[in-house]
Short mmCIF file of C-alpha atoms and ligand atoms in Angstrom, two decimals:
data_model
loop_
_atom_site.label_atom_id
_atom_site.label_comp_id
_atom_site.label_asym_id
_atom_site.label_seq_id
_atom_site.Cartn_x
_atom_site.Cartn_y
_atom_site.Cartn_z
CA MET N 1 71.75 158.21 21.72
CA THR N 2 69.07 155.63 20.21
CA SER N 3 66.57 156.11 17.35
CA LYS N 4 62.58 156.07 17.54
CA SER N 5 62.38 152.71 16.77
CA GLY N 6 65.17 151.53 19.30
CA LEU N 7 67.90 151.00 17.55
CA LYS N 8 70.77 152.53 17.28
CA LYS N 9 71.57 153.18 13.66
CA LEU N 10 75.17 153.31 12.10
CA VAL N 11 76.52 154.03 9.36
CA LEU N 12 79.62 152.93 7.45
CA LEU N 13 80.85 155.28 5.20
CA GLY N 14 83.44 153.88 2.80
CA ALA N 15 84.66 150.07 2.54
CA GLY N 16 88.55 151.11 3.60
CA HIS N 17 90.77 148.75 5.04
CA ALA N 18 90.13 150.38 8.53
CA HIS N 19 85.78 149.23 7.90
CA VAL N 20 86.78 145.96 6.65
CA HIS N 21 88.07 145.48 10.32
CA VAL N 22 85.01 146.58 11.63
CA LEU N 23 82.98 144.13 9.57
CA HIS N 24 84.71 141.16 10.24
CA SER N 25 84.58 141.91 13.77
CA LEU N 26 80.85 142.81 13.76
CA ALA N 27 79.65 139.69 11.19
CA GLN N 28 81.39 137.63 14.56
CA SER N 29 79.22 139.88 17.58
CA ARG N 30 76.48 141.76 16.80
CA PRO N 31 74.86 144.22 19.15
CA THR N 32 71.16 143.21 18.42
CA ASP N 33 70.20 147.10 19.08
CA LEU N 34 72.09 147.88 16.39
CA HIS N 35 71.30 148.89 12.77
CA LEU N 36 73.72 149.04 10.59
CA THR N 37 73.96 150.37 6.83
CA VAL N 38 77.26 150.42 4.82
CA ILE N 39 77.82 151.88 1.31
CA ALA N 40 80.79 151.85 -0.92
CA PRO N 41 80.71 151.86 -4.62
CA TYR N 42 81.67 147.99 -4.95
CA PRO N 43 81.18 145.38 -3.51
CA ARG N 44 84.22 144.30 -2.95
CA GLN N 45 87.64 146.20 -1.39
CA LEU N 46 90.75 146.34 -3.78
CA TYR N 47 93.25 145.53 -1.25
CA SER N 48 96.62 148.85 -2.68
CA GLY N 49 99.23 147.40 -1.50
CA MET N 50 98.74 144.41 -4.55
CA VAL N 51 98.01 146.55 -7.14
CA PRO N 52 101.38 146.82 -8.35
CA GLY N 53 102.27 142.57 -8.00
CA PHE N 54 99.18 143.34 -10.25
CA VAL N 55 100.49 145.11 -13.30
CA ALA N 56 104.05 143.28 -12.17
CA GLY N 57 101.36 140.08 -13.31
CA HIS N 58 102.08 137.93 -10.27
CA TYR N 59 98.30 138.57 -9.10
CA THR N 60 94.80 138.14 -10.39
CA LEU N 61 92.74 141.15 -10.03
CA GLU N 62 90.46 138.49 -7.87
CA GLN N 63 93.13 137.71 -5.46
CA CYS N 64 93.62 141.74 -4.91
CA MET N 65 90.44 141.62 -3.52
CA ILE N 66 88.36 141.51 -0.75
CA PRO N 67 84.62 140.87 -1.60
CA LEU N 68 82.62 142.35 0.94
CA ASP N 69 79.20 140.60 0.33
CA GLY N 70 79.75 137.68 2.63
CA LEU N 71 81.21 140.32 5.48
CA LEU N 72 77.76 141.95 4.70
CA ALA N 73 75.36 138.97 5.09
CA ARG N 74 77.00 137.66 8.30
CA CYS N 75 76.28 141.29 9.72
CA GLY N 76 73.39 141.66 8.75
CA ALA N 77 74.31 144.98 7.15
CA ARG N 78 71.81 147.19 4.66
CA TYR N 79 74.21 147.40 1.63
CA PHE N 80 74.08 150.94 -0.52
CA PRO N 81 76.47 150.27 -3.68
CA THR N 82 76.67 154.02 -4.31
CA SER N 83 78.81 156.54 -3.25
CA GLY N 84 78.30 159.49 0.13
CA VAL N 85 78.16 162.76 -1.68
CA ALA N 86 77.01 165.11 0.28
CA LEU N 87 76.80 165.38 4.26
CA ASP N 88 75.36 167.64 6.51
CA ALA N 89 77.27 166.84 10.30
CA ASP N 90 74.58 168.93 11.92
CA SER N 91 71.60 167.71 10.81
CA LYS N 92 72.81 163.83 10.52
CA MET N 93 71.87 163.15 6.99
CA LEU N 94 74.33 162.53 4.32
CA THR N 95 73.22 162.24 0.87
CA LEU N 96 74.09 158.87 -1.57
CA ALA N 97 74.91 159.73 -5.37
CA SER N 98 72.27 157.47 -6.23
CA GLY N 99 69.97 160.34 -5.07
CA GLU N 100 68.42 158.87 -2.16
CA THR N 101 69.46 160.58 1.79
CA LEU N 102 70.15 158.48 5.07
CA SER N 103 70.00 159.14 8.79
CA TRP N 104 72.02 158.10 11.06
CA ASP N 105 72.50 157.84 15.04
CA TRP N 106 76.93 156.99 14.55
CA LEU N 107 78.78 157.22 11.57
CA SER N 108 81.82 156.70 10.66
CA ILE N 109 83.97 157.12 7.45
CA ASN N 110 86.46 155.52 5.31
CA THR N 111 86.34 156.67 2.25
CA GLY N 112 89.53 156.97 1.28
CA PRO N 113 91.21 160.05 -1.00
CA VAL N 114 90.42 161.14 -4.79
CA MET N 115 92.37 162.44 -6.71
CA ASP N 116 90.09 165.51 -7.61
CA ARG N 117 89.69 165.90 -11.20
CA GLU N 118 88.79 169.50 -11.66
CA LYS N 119 92.74 170.29 -9.88
CA MET N 120 94.26 167.99 -11.91
CA GLU N 121 92.78 168.89 -14.84
CA ALA N 122 93.42 172.64 -13.58
CA LEU N 123 97.84 171.61 -13.29
CA MET N 124 97.66 168.85 -16.07
CA PRO N 125 95.58 170.58 -18.55
CA GLY N 126 93.84 167.73 -20.85
CA ALA N 127 94.61 165.24 -18.05
CA ARG N 128 90.62 164.83 -17.54
CA GLU N 129 90.46 162.98 -20.81
CA HIS N 130 94.06 162.03 -21.67
CA ALA N 131 95.36 159.94 -18.82
CA LEU N 132 94.35 157.12 -16.40
CA PHE N 133 94.59 157.70 -12.94
CA VAL N 134 95.27 155.57 -9.85
CA ARG N 135 92.58 156.59 -7.91
CA PRO N 136 89.95 155.26 -7.89
CA ILE N 137 92.01 152.50 -7.23
CA GLU N 138 89.37 150.16 -8.16
CA GLY N 139 88.82 151.96 -11.93
CA PHE N 140 92.57 151.78 -12.42
CA GLY N 141 92.18 148.05 -11.87
CA GLN N 142 89.89 147.88 -14.57
CA LEU N 143 91.51 149.65 -17.18
CA TRP N 144 95.46 148.29 -16.44
CA PRO N 145 94.38 145.17 -18.53
CA GLN N 146 93.78 147.42 -21.71
CA VAL N 147 97.61 149.00 -21.74
CA ALA N 148 99.00 145.74 -21.35
CA ALA N 149 96.96 144.26 -24.26
CA MET N 150 98.27 147.20 -25.72
CA GLY N 151 101.81 146.29 -25.21
CA ARG N 152 101.07 142.81 -25.85
CA SER N 153 100.11 143.55 -29.64
CA ARG N 154 103.35 146.23 -29.88
CA PRO N 155 105.89 147.97 -28.20
CA ILE N 156 104.42 150.76 -26.33
CA HIS N 157 105.83 153.50 -24.15
CA LEU N 158 104.20 153.81 -20.54
CA ALA N 159 104.62 157.62 -18.28
CA VAL N 160 104.28 157.07 -15.66
CA VAL N 161 103.70 160.68 -13.62
CA GLY N 162 105.12 161.12 -9.81
CA ALA N 163 107.23 159.54 -8.20
CA GLY N 164 106.05 159.19 -4.79
CA ALA N 165 105.66 155.26 -3.37
CA ALA N 166 102.46 154.38 -5.87
CA GLY N 167 104.31 155.93 -8.68
CA LEU N 168 108.02 154.20 -7.74
CA GLU N 169 105.88 151.08 -7.29
CA LEU N 170 103.41 150.74 -10.94
CA ALA N 171 106.37 152.20 -12.78
CA MET N 172 108.43 149.22 -11.59
CA ALA N 173 105.94 146.81 -12.28
CA ALA N 174 104.63 147.99 -15.54
CA ALA N 175 108.21 147.72 -16.82
CA HIS N 176 108.86 144.20 -15.34
CA ALA N 177 104.97 142.87 -17.26
CA LEU N 178 106.28 144.92 -20.23
CA GLY N 179 110.04 143.29 -20.70
CA GLY N 180 108.37 139.20 -19.84
CA ALA N 181 106.92 136.79 -21.77
CA GLY N 182 104.15 137.28 -23.92
CA PHE N 183 105.18 140.71 -24.79
CA PRO N 184 107.38 142.36 -27.52
CA ALA N 185 110.92 143.45 -27.29
CA GLY N 186 111.23 147.45 -27.42
CA SER N 187 108.50 149.18 -24.91
CA ARG N 188 109.75 151.49 -22.39
CA VAL N 189 108.64 153.38 -19.06
CA THR N 190 109.70 156.55 -18.35
CA LEU N 191 109.51 157.87 -14.82
CA VAL N 192 108.53 162.24 -14.38
CA THR N 193 108.98 162.88 -11.17
CA GLY N 194 108.02 166.31 -11.36
CA GLY N 195 111.89 168.09 -11.13
CA ALA N 196 113.54 166.15 -8.03
CA ALA N 197 115.29 163.08 -7.75
CA PRO N 198 112.97 160.40 -7.62
CA ALA N 199 111.74 158.87 -4.12
CA THR N 200 113.01 162.04 -2.33
CA SER N 201 110.48 161.24 0.98
CA TYR N 202 112.58 158.38 1.88
CA PRO N 203 115.75 158.90 3.55
CA PRO N 204 119.27 158.61 1.33
CA ASN N 205 119.73 154.65 1.67
CA VAL N 206 116.57 153.79 0.36
CA GLN N 207 116.37 156.50 -2.28
CA MET N 208 119.75 155.00 -3.56
CA ARG N 209 118.29 151.34 -3.81
CA VAL N 210 115.42 152.75 -5.39
CA ILE N 211 117.04 154.52 -8.00
CA LYS N 212 119.51 151.30 -8.80
CA ALA N 213 116.31 149.38 -9.03
CA LEU N 214 115.09 152.18 -11.52
CA ARG N 215 118.00 151.67 -13.70
CA ARG N 216 118.35 147.55 -13.54
CA LEU N 217 114.74 147.68 -14.78
CA GLY N 218 115.43 150.41 -17.72
CA ILE N 219 113.35 153.14 -16.21
CA THR N 220 114.31 156.96 -17.92
CA ILE N 221 113.91 158.91 -14.84
CA LEU N 222 112.96 162.30 -15.73
CA PRO N 223 113.12 164.91 -13.29
CA ASP N 224 110.65 167.43 -14.90
CA ALA N 225 107.01 168.19 -13.91
CA CYS N 226 104.03 167.42 -16.06
CA THR N 227 102.18 170.50 -17.23
CA GLY N 228 99.33 168.59 -19.46
CA VAL N 229 98.69 165.53 -21.26
CA GLY N 230 97.63 165.54 -24.94
CA PRO N 231 96.74 162.75 -27.18
CA GLY N 232 99.76 160.86 -27.06
CA GLU N 233 101.99 163.76 -25.40
CA VAL N 234 103.00 164.60 -21.64
CA LEU N 235 103.79 168.25 -21.62
CA LEU N 236 106.82 168.68 -19.53
CA ALA N 237 107.70 172.38 -17.63
CA SER N 238 110.91 172.12 -19.41
CA GLY N 239 109.09 173.32 -22.63
CA ALA N 240 109.88 169.12 -23.91
CA ARG N 241 106.97 167.03 -24.94
CA LEU N 242 107.20 163.05 -24.15
CA ALA N 243 105.21 161.32 -26.57
CA CYS N 244 103.97 158.35 -24.80
CA ASP N 245 101.19 155.74 -25.55
CA ALA N 246 100.14 155.75 -21.89
CA PRO N 247 99.66 158.59 -19.63
CA LEU N 248 99.58 157.12 -15.97
CA LEU N 249 99.15 159.71 -13.10
CA ALA N 250 100.64 158.77 -10.10
CA VAL N 251 100.47 162.28 -8.51
CA GLY N 252 98.81 161.82 -4.89
CA ALA N 253 95.91 162.82 -3.86
CA GLN N 254 93.30 164.86 -1.94
CA ALA N 255 90.58 165.25 0.51
CA PRO N 256 87.20 164.28 -0.64
CA GLY N 257 85.00 167.17 -2.15
CA TRP N 258 81.92 166.40 -0.06
CA LEU N 259 83.49 166.93 3.57
CA ALA N 260 83.49 171.04 2.54
CA GLY N 261 80.16 171.29 2.97
CA SER N 262 79.33 169.16 5.78
CA GLY N 263 79.70 171.03 8.64
CA LEU N 264 82.85 168.71 10.25
CA ALA N 265 86.24 170.12 11.67
CA LEU N 266 88.64 169.67 8.70
CA ASP N 267 91.92 170.56 8.09
CA ASP N 268 94.27 172.72 6.74
CA ALA N 269 94.41 170.41 3.13
CA GLY N 270 90.52 169.84 3.72
CA PHE N 271 90.60 166.29 5.11
CA LEU N 272 88.42 165.13 8.28
CA ALA N 273 90.09 166.36 11.25
CA VAL N 274 89.91 163.72 14.50
CA ASN N 275 90.74 163.13 17.75
CA ALA N 276 92.85 159.82 19.75
CA PHE N 277 89.00 158.56 19.79
CA GLN N 278 89.43 158.74 15.65
CA GLN N 279 86.36 160.84 16.69
CA SER N 280 85.74 164.26 14.32
CA LEU N 281 86.79 167.19 16.57
CA ARG N 282 83.47 169.18 16.48
CA HIS N 283 81.09 166.11 16.11
CA PRO N 284 81.21 162.86 18.28
CA HIS N 285 78.93 160.83 16.49
CA VAL N 286 81.06 160.71 13.76
CA PHE N 287 84.29 158.49 13.92
CA ALA N 288 86.59 158.60 10.71
CA ALA N 289 89.67 156.61 9.87
CA GLY N 290 92.62 155.99 7.30
CA ASP N 291 93.19 158.41 3.91
CA VAL N 292 90.06 160.29 4.67
CA ALA N 293 90.94 161.68 8.44
CA SER N 294 94.29 163.43 10.34
CA ARG N 295 95.06 162.93 13.77
CA ILE N 296 95.33 166.39 14.52
CA ASP N 297 96.92 165.22 17.85
CA ALA N 298 99.22 162.50 15.71
CA PRO N 299 99.88 163.62 12.62
CA HIS N 300 100.77 161.01 10.56
CA PRO N 301 101.69 160.08 6.76
CA ARG N 302 98.63 158.56 4.72
CA SER N 303 99.59 155.39 3.63
CA GLY N 304 97.59 151.84 3.83
CA VAL N 305 98.86 150.18 7.02
CA TYR N 306 98.45 153.75 8.45
CA ALA N 307 95.04 152.77 7.62
CA VAL N 308 94.93 149.14 8.66
CA ARG N 309 96.34 150.31 11.71
CA ALA N 310 93.65 152.33 12.86
CA GLY N 311 91.07 149.16 12.27
CA PRO N 312 91.01 147.90 15.68
CA PRO N 313 90.71 150.86 17.26
CA LEU N 314 88.35 152.59 14.93
CA LEU N 315 86.01 149.15 15.72
CA THR N 316 86.95 149.57 20.06
CA ASN N 317 85.63 153.02 19.93
CA LEU N 318 82.44 153.10 17.96
CA ARG N 319 81.99 149.49 19.86
CA ALA N 320 82.38 151.79 23.10
CA ALA N 321 80.34 154.58 21.78
CA LEU N 322 77.35 152.48 20.86
CA GLN N 323 77.14 151.03 24.37
CA ASP N 324 77.08 155.00 25.94
CA GLN N 325 81.29 153.65 27.40
CA PRO N 326 84.22 155.55 27.86
CA LEU N 327 86.29 155.82 24.79
CA VAL N 328 89.58 154.73 24.08
CA PRO N 329 92.48 156.73 23.12
CA TYR N 330 95.25 155.47 20.21
CA THR N 331 98.11 156.21 19.70
CA PRO N 332 99.34 155.48 16.29
CA PRO N 333 103.42 153.90 15.75
CA ALA N 334 105.83 156.87 14.84
CA ARG N 335 106.99 154.65 12.11
CA THR N 336 105.96 151.41 10.17
CA LEU N 337 107.51 149.01 7.74
CA ASN N 338 107.84 150.27 4.73
CA LEU N 339 107.89 147.54 1.78
CA LEU N 340 108.42 148.67 -1.87
CA ALA N 341 107.79 146.42 -4.98
CA CYS N 342 110.35 146.81 -7.26
CA GLY N 343 108.38 145.14 -10.50
CA ALA N 344 110.01 141.81 -9.90
CA ARG N 345 109.36 139.51 -7.26
CA TYR N 346 111.91 141.55 -5.20
CA ALA N 347 111.46 144.68 -2.80
CA ILE N 348 113.14 147.19 -0.14
CA ALA N 349 112.55 147.42 2.62
CA SER N 350 112.93 150.49 5.19
CA TRP N 351 112.07 150.70 9.12
CA GLY N 352 113.10 154.37 10.22
CA LYS N 353 116.84 154.43 9.08
CA LEU N 354 117.65 150.16 8.58
CA SER N 355 116.77 149.37 5.10
CA PHE N 356 117.24 145.99 3.51
CA GLU N 357 116.18 144.63 -0.19
CA GLY N 358 116.24 141.53 -1.44
CA ARG N 359 114.05 138.17 -3.36
CA TRP N 360 113.04 137.63 0.60
CA VAL N 361 111.85 141.00 1.34
CA TRP N 362 109.30 140.85 -1.69
CA HIS N 363 108.23 136.72 -0.12
CA TRP N 364 107.71 138.53 2.99
CA LYS N 365 105.58 141.24 1.31
CA ASP N 366 103.49 138.81 -0.24
CA ARG N 367 102.88 136.07 2.92
CA ILE N 368 101.65 140.27 4.79
CA ASP N 369 99.48 140.98 1.93
CA ARG N 370 98.18 137.19 0.96
CA LYS N 371 98.04 137.27 4.84
CA PHE N 372 95.55 140.28 4.97
CA VAL N 373 93.57 139.67 2.33
CA ALA N 374 93.19 136.21 3.25
CA ARG N 375 91.58 137.44 6.72
CA TYR N 376 88.95 138.62 5.74
CA ALA N 377 87.77 137.46 2.37
CA SER N 378 87.42 134.07 4.40
C1 LIG W 1 99.17 151.89 -6.40
C2 LIG W 1 99.17 152.01 -4.63
C3 LIG W 1 100.07 151.47 -4.02
C4 LIG W 1 99.77 151.93 -2.91
N1 LIG W 1 100.57 150.42 -2.31
C5 LIG W 1 100.90 150.91 -1.40
C6 LIG W 1 101.23 150.22 -0.22
O1 LIG W 1 102.39 149.12 -0.08
N2 LIG W 1 101.43 150.38 1.51
C7 LIG W 1 101.09 151.49 1.74
O2 LIG W 1 101.16 151.50 3.19
N3 LIG W 1 100.18 152.25 1.37
C8 LIG W 1 100.24 151.73 -0.18
N4 LIG W 1 99.59 152.95 -0.79
C9 LIG W 1 98.59 154.33 -0.49
C10 LIG W 1 97.29 152.86 -0.23
O3 LIG W 1 96.30 152.99 -1.30
C11 LIG W 1 96.16 153.95 1.09
O4 LIG W 1 97.03 154.87 2.23
C12 LIG W 1 94.94 153.14 1.53
O5 LIG W 1 94.06 153.02 0.18
C13 LIG W 1 94.38 154.14 2.04
O6 LIG W 1 93.08 153.49 2.88
P1 LIG W 1 91.32 153.40 3.07
O7 LIG W 1 91.14 152.68 3.95
O8 LIG W 1 92.13 154.69 3.90
O9 LIG W 1 90.97 154.23 1.70
P2 LIG W 1 91.05 153.36 1.02
O10 LIG W 1 91.67 151.78 0.23
O11 LIG W 1 90.93 154.29 -0.74
O12 LIG W 1 89.79 152.53 1.04
C14 LIG W 1 87.98 153.58 0.59
C15 LIG W 1 87.11 152.30 0.15
O13 LIG W 1 86.07 153.62 0.32
C16 LIG W 1 85.02 153.47 -0.88
N5 LIG W 1 85.15 155.33 -1.13
C17 LIG W 1 85.79 155.63 -2.09
N6 LIG W 1 84.87 157.33 -1.95
C18 LIG W 1 83.60 156.82 -1.48
C19 LIG W 1 82.39 157.73 -1.21
N7 LIG W 1 82.38 158.67 -1.64
N8 LIG W 1 81.37 156.58 -0.67
C20 LIG W 1 81.36 155.17 -0.26
N9 LIG W 1 83.20 154.65 -0.33
C21 LIG W 1 83.36 155.45 -0.81
C22 LIG W 1 86.41 153.29 -2.16
O14 LIG W 1 85.25 152.76 -3.00
C23 LIG W 1 86.95 151.90 -1.33
O15 LIG W 1 86.52 151.13 -1.11
C24 LIG W 1 99.08 152.68 -2.12
C25 LIG W 1 98.31 153.49 -3.61
C26 LIG W 1 98.11 153.51 -4.64
C27 LIG W 1 97.00 154.25 -5.24
#
């Protein structure tokens, strides 16, 4: 499929983990008949795996970032520093937040999920006005320094709502930071779990390690659900009110709303349904990877690790599609190494039923994360 110009128009929507790999490869060897466009609201990709380390004070924000400008220049890509807000897959049109519209021959989507403000507000009235959301991660990265500054000026109480991997890591990172040098004594962190024990998605041995790590840091575990957020307080299902200076919402993420009207095949939760080629089930000219997509044939958790792993097969299939070559199926791994940072330079690793913890695990994670960023940042 080729445009009238003879060029093949490929649009990359989002600069997530998989697209960073695609860009890196296209920067090294790019088909001469390719017209490449990239749409991403920020000219950098903040690597979420290192964000808890940023909150803990181990990294600067810059160390957690993959700048896109060098990659984009080397690919000869046309770049729109904005978001996609509407998509018509049948007419191959994309509408941007800037108001522009773009057509494509091939589209690849790697935008990640969203924290839907409307949904959050319906579940927890007041959240939109009073809470700090972890997504978009870029926004959280810009706002966290204000919380840290408040914690330097006086002891504060931080409530982290959500006890999945992100909430656990952020609660431990914040407790470590607020208890460190330059912060007055007396700050507290409470983890509002939603009702269950923390880390229920992990095997029991890992869950025990996590609970011990939370206790070592003095984090209060509150098995209650947040039902609303007010100025200086979190409302709980039990009827109690938890006074806090900063409520941080880490309660999972949803499919982007603009997918709903796109005509693309979606799964039950509204994520983009793709096949073994990371290709839309209904629109063969659309590919997707990372948290925005659902592998219908091989369901797997949404995580940065799976998004990273999907980069090379997505690249293979985009190149094949552009050259009218057969696509190559990709099997996501049945399990992945899970590394959970515990505030201080200490981490818990789990692989299936096996688990380990220690400072060496953190240094292992640190090496993996820095290597990932350095590979694409240079
Ligand atoms: C604090 C935190 C810590 C985490 N730690 C880990 C971890 O250690 N290990 C792990 O496996 N997972 C971790 N996760 C989960 C991980 O962040 C996600 O699974 C991962 O980011 C998904 O990658 P992605 O490439 O699909 O999307 P993202 O990383 O979200 O990237 C999406 C990109 O698309 C851009 N974009 C968004 N919307 C649009 C739009 N409409 N138009 C154009 N561009 C758009 C964004 O700006 C961004 O650049 C963590 C999550 C959080 C919040």
